[in-house]
Tab-separated table of C-alpha atoms in Angstrom:
chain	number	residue	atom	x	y	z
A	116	UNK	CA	17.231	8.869	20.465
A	117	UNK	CA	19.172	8.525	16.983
A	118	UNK	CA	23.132	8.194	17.465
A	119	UNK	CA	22.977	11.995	15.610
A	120	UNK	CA	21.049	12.938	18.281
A	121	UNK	CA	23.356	11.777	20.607
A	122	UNK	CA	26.398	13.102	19.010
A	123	UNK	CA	24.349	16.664	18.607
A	124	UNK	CA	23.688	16.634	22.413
A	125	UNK	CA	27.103	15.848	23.217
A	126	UNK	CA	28.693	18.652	20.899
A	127	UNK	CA	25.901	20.769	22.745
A	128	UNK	CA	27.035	19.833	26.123
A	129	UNK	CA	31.077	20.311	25.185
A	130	UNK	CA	29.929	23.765	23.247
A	131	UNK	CA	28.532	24.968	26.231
A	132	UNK	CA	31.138	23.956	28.755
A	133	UNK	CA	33.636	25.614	26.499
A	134	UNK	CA	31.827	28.966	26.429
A	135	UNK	CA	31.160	31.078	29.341
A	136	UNK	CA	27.556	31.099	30.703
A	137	UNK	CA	27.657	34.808	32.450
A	138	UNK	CA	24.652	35.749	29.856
A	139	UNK	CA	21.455	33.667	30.970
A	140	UNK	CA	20.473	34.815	27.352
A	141	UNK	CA	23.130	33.525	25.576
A	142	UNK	CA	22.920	30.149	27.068
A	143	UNK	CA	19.543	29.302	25.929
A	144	UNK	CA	20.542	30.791	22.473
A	145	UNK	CA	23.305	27.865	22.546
A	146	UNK	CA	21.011	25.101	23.921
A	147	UNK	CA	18.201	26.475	21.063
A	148	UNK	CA	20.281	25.944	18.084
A	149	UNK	CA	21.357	22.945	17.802
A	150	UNK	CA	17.665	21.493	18.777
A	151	UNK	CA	17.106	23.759	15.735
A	152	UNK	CA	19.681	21.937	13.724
A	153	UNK	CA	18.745	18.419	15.152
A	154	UNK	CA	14.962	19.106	14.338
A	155	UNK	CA	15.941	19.950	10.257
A	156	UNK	CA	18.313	16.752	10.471
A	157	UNK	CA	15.833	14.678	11.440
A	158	UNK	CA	13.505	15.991	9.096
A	159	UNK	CA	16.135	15.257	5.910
A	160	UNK	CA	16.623	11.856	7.724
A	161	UNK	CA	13.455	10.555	7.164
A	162	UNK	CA	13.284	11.984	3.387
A	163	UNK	CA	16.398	9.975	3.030
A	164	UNK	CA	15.124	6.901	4.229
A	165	UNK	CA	11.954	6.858	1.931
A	166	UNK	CA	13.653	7.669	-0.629
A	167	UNK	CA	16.571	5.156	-0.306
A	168	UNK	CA	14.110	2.669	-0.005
A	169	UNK	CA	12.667	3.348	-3.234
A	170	UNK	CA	16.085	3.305	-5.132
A	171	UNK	CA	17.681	0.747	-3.249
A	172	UNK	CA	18.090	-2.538	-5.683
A	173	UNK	CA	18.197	-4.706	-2.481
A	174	UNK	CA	15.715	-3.766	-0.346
A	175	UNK	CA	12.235	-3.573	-2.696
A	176	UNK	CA	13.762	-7.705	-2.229
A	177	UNK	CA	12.068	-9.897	0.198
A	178	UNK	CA	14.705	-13.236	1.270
A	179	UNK	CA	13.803	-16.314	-0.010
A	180	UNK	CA	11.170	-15.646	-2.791
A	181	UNK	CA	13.102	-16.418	-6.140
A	182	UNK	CA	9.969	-15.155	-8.462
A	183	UNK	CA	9.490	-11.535	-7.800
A	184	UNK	CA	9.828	-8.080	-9.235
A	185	UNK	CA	13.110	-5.857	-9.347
A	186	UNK	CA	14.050	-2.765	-10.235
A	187	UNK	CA	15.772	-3.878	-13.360
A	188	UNK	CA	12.952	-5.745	-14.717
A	189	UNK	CA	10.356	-2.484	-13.547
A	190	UNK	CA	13.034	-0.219	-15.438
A	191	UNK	CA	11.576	0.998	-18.697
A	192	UNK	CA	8.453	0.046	-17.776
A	193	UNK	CA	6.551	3.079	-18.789
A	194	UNK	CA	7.110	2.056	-22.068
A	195	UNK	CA	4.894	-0.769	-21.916
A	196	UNK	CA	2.623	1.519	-19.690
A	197	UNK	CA	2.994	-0.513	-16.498
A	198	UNK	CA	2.855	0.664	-13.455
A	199	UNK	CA	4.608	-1.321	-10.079
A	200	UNK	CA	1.617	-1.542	-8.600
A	201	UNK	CA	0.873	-1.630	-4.743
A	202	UNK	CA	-1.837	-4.281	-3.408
A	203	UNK	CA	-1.139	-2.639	0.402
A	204	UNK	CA	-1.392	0.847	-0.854
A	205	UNK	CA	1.391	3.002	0.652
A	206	UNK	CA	-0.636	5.958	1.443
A	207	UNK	CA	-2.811	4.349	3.955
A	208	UNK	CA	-0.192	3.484	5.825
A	209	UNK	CA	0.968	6.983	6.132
A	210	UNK	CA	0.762	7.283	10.238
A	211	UNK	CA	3.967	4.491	10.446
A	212	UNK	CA	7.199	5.653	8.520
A	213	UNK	CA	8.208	1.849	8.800
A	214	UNK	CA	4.826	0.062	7.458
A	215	UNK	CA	4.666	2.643	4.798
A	216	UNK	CA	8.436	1.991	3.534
A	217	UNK	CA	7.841	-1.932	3.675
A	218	UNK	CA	4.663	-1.232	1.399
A	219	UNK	CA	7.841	-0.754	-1.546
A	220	UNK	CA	8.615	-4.244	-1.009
A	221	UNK	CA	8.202	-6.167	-4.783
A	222	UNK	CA	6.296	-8.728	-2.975
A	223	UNK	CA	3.569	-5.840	-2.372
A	224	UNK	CA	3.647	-5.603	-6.035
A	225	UNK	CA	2.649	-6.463	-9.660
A	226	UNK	CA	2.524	-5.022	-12.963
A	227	UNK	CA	-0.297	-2.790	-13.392
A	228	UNK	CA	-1.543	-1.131	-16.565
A	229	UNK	CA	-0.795	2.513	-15.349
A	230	UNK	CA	-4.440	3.264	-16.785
A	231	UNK	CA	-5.832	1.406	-14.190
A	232	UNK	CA	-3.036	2.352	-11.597
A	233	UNK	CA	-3.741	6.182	-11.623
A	234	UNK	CA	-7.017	6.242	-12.362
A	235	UNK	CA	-10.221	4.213	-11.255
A	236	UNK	CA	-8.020	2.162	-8.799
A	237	UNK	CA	-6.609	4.865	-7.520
A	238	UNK	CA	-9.924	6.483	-6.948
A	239	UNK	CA	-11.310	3.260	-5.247
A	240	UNK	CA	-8.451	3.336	-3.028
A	241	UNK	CA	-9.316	7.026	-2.038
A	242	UNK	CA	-13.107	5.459	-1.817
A	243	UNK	CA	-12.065	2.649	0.653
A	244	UNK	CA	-10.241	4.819	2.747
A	245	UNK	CA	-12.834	7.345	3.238
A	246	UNK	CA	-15.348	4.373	4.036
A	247	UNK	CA	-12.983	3.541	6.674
A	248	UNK	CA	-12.973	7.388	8.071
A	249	UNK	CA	-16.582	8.600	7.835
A	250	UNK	CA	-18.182	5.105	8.068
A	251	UNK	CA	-16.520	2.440	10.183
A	252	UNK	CA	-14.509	4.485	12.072
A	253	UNK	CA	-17.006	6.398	13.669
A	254	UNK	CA	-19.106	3.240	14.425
A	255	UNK	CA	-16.275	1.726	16.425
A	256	UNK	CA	-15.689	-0.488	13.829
A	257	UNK	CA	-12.767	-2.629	12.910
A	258	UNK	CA	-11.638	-2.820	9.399
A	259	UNK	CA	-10.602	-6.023	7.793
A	260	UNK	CA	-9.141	-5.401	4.143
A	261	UNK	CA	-8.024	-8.241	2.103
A	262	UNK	CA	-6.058	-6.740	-1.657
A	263	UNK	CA	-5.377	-9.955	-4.331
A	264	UNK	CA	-5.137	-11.040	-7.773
A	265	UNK	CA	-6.757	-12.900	-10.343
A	266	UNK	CA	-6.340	-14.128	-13.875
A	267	UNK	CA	-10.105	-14.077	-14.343
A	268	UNK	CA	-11.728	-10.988	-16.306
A	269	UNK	CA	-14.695	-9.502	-15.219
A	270	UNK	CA	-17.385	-9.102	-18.198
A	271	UNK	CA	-19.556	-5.802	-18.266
A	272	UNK	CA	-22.856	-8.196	-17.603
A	273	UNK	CA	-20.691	-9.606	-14.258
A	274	UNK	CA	-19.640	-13.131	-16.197
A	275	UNK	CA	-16.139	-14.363	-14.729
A	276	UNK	CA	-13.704	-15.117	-18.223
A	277	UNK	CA	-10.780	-16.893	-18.591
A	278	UNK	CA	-7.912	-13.981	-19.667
A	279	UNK	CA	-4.413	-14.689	-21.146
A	280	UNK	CA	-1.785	-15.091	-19.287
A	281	UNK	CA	1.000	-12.787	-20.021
A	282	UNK	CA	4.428	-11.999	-18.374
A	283	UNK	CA	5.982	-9.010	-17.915
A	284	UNK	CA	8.685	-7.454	-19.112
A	285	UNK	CA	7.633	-9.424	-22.344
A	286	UNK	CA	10.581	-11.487	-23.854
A	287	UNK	CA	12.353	-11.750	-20.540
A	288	UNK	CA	14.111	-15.010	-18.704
A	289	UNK	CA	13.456	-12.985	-15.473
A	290	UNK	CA	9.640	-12.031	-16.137
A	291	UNK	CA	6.951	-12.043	-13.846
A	292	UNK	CA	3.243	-12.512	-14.393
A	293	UNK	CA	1.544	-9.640	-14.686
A	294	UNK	CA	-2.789	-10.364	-13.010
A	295	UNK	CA	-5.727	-9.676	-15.484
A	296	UNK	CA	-7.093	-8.280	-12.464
A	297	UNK	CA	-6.836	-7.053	-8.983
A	298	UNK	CA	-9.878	-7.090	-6.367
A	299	UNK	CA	-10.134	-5.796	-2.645
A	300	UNK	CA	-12.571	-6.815	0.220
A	301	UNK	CA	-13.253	-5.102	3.242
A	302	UNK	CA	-15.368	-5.772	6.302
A	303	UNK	CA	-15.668	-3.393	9.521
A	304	UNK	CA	-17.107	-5.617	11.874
A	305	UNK	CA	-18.491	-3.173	14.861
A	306	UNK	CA	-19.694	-6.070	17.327
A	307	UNK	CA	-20.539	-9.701	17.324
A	308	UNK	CA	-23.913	-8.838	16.078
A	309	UNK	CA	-23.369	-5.999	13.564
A	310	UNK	CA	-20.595	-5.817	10.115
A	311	UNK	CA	-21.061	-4.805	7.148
A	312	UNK	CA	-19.037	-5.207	3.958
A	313	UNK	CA	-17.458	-3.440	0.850
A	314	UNK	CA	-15.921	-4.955	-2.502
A	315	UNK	CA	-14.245	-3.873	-5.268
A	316	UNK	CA	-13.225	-5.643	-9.043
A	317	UNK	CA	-11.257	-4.120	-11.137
A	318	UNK	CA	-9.710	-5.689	-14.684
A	319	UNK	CA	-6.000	-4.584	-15.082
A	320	UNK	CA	-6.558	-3.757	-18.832
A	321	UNK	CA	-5.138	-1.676	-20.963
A	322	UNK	CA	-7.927	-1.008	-23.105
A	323	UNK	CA	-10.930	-1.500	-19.728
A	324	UNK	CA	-9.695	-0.247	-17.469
A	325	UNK	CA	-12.945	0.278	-15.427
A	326	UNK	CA	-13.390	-0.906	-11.649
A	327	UNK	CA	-16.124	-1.627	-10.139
A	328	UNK	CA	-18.175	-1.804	-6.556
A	329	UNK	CA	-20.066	-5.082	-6.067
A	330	UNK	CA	-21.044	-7.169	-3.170
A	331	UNK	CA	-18.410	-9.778	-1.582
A	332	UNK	CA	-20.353	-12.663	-2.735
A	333	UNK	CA	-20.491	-11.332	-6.207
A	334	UNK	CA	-16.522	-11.308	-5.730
A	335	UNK	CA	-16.385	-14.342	-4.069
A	336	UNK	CA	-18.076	-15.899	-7.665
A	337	UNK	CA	-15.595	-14.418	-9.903
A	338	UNK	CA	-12.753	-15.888	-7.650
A	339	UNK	CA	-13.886	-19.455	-7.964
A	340	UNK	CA	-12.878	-22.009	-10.715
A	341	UNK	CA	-16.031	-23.520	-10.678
A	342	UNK	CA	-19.624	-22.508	-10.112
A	343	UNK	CA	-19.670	-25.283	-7.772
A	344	UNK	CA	-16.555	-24.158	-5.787
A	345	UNK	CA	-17.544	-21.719	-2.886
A	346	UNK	CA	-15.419	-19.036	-1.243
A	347	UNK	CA	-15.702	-17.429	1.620
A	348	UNK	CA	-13.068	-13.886	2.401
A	349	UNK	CA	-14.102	-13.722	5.894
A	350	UNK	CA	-15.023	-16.922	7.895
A	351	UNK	CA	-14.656	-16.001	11.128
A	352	UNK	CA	-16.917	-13.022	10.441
A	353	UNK	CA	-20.335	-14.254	8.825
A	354	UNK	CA	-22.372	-11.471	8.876
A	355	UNK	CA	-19.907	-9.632	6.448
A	356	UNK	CA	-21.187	-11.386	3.894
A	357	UNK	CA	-24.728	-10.342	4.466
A	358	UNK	CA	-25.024	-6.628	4.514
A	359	UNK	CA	-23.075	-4.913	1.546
A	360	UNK	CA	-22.125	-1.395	1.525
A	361	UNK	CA	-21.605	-0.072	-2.068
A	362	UNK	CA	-19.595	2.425	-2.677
């Protein structure tokens, strides 16, 4: 119980105490409205609290990592067409009203081309989480997600390239690096014998702003400095990286 909900019962409790209870009627019409009045207060509550946590300068913050976005260096950012985008998107984590507010922190951030933001991302995002619904879920399964960065580029043959690096806002003691791409693994792992796996690349371009399914170890190549470096997203789960599940 809130401390408004404690200070509603208590004005309920003195209301009623104060007013004579011959009429059965009219006492449940006094206990009814301010459970009415309670019920819209907590409902306004929790608008506030997203929303304060969204405008808040402090707490997008996380303590004790210096290099990280703010909302001064995010303001005006639409005019370089930049997006603060989420790696742990916010919507997914709908069924918690605290795990979805601490997806606003800056260190669940970077700066995204809002092309790629609101578009194919986005739509891979929606992808993943139906996977997750109409796939895994009903399987059982256990879903393992992994969001990062990279300043690699993807090529339209699959060739990993070396992109620019490039800070955002341009110009700016403060700025932060904005990733030539962004890339998101996933593995539902149903048993000790059975997993399969989904993978997504997708260059944070203005111009390309395509992204992409491919398999994890196709991923795992364009992470890598070196063709002779190896990765591995999931080691405690090796059969995720042998059945593939495009999407």
């Amino acid at each position: 119980m809130t401390g408004r909900d404690l200070a509603n019962s208590r004005e309920s409790g003195n209301e009623e105490r104060r007013t004579s209870s011959n009429s059965t009627q009219n006492s449940r019409q006094q206990r009814s409205r301010p459970q009415e009045r309670n019920s819209k207060s907590n409902t306004e509550n929790n608008r506030r609290v997203i929303s304060s946590s969204r405008a808040s300068k402090d707490n997008g913050r996380s303590t004790g990592i210096t290099k990280q976005g703010t909302n001064a260096l995010y303001a005006g950012s639409s005019a370089y067409k930049i997006d603060k985008g989420h790696l742990n998107p916010s919507h997914i984590n709908s069924y918690d009203q605290n795990h979805q507010i601490a997806t606003f922190k800056y260190t669940n951030a970077v700066p995204q081309f809002a092309g790629h933001n609101r578009i194919s991302w986005r739509e891979y995002e929606g992808k993943i989480a139906n996977y997750v619904k109409t796939v895994c879920g009903p399987k059982g399964g256990n879903m393992h997600l992994i969001t990062g960065t990279s300043n690699y580029l993807r090529s339209t043959t699959g060739q990993q390239l070396t992109g620019k690096i490039e800070y955002f806002p341009p110009n700016n003691p403060n700025a932060i690096m904005r990733p030539n791409s962004l890339w998101t693994p996933g593995c539902c792992v149903v048993s000790s014998t059975s997993a399969e796996s989904i993978a997504v690349w997708g260059n944070n371009d203005n111009v390309d702003t395509e992204t992409i399914s491919l398999s994890p170890l196709d991923l795992e190549k364009l992470l890598v400095a070196e063709p002779t470096q190896s990765a591995d997203l999931f080691p405690a789960y090796p059969l995720c990286r042998k059945m593939f599940h495009p999407l």
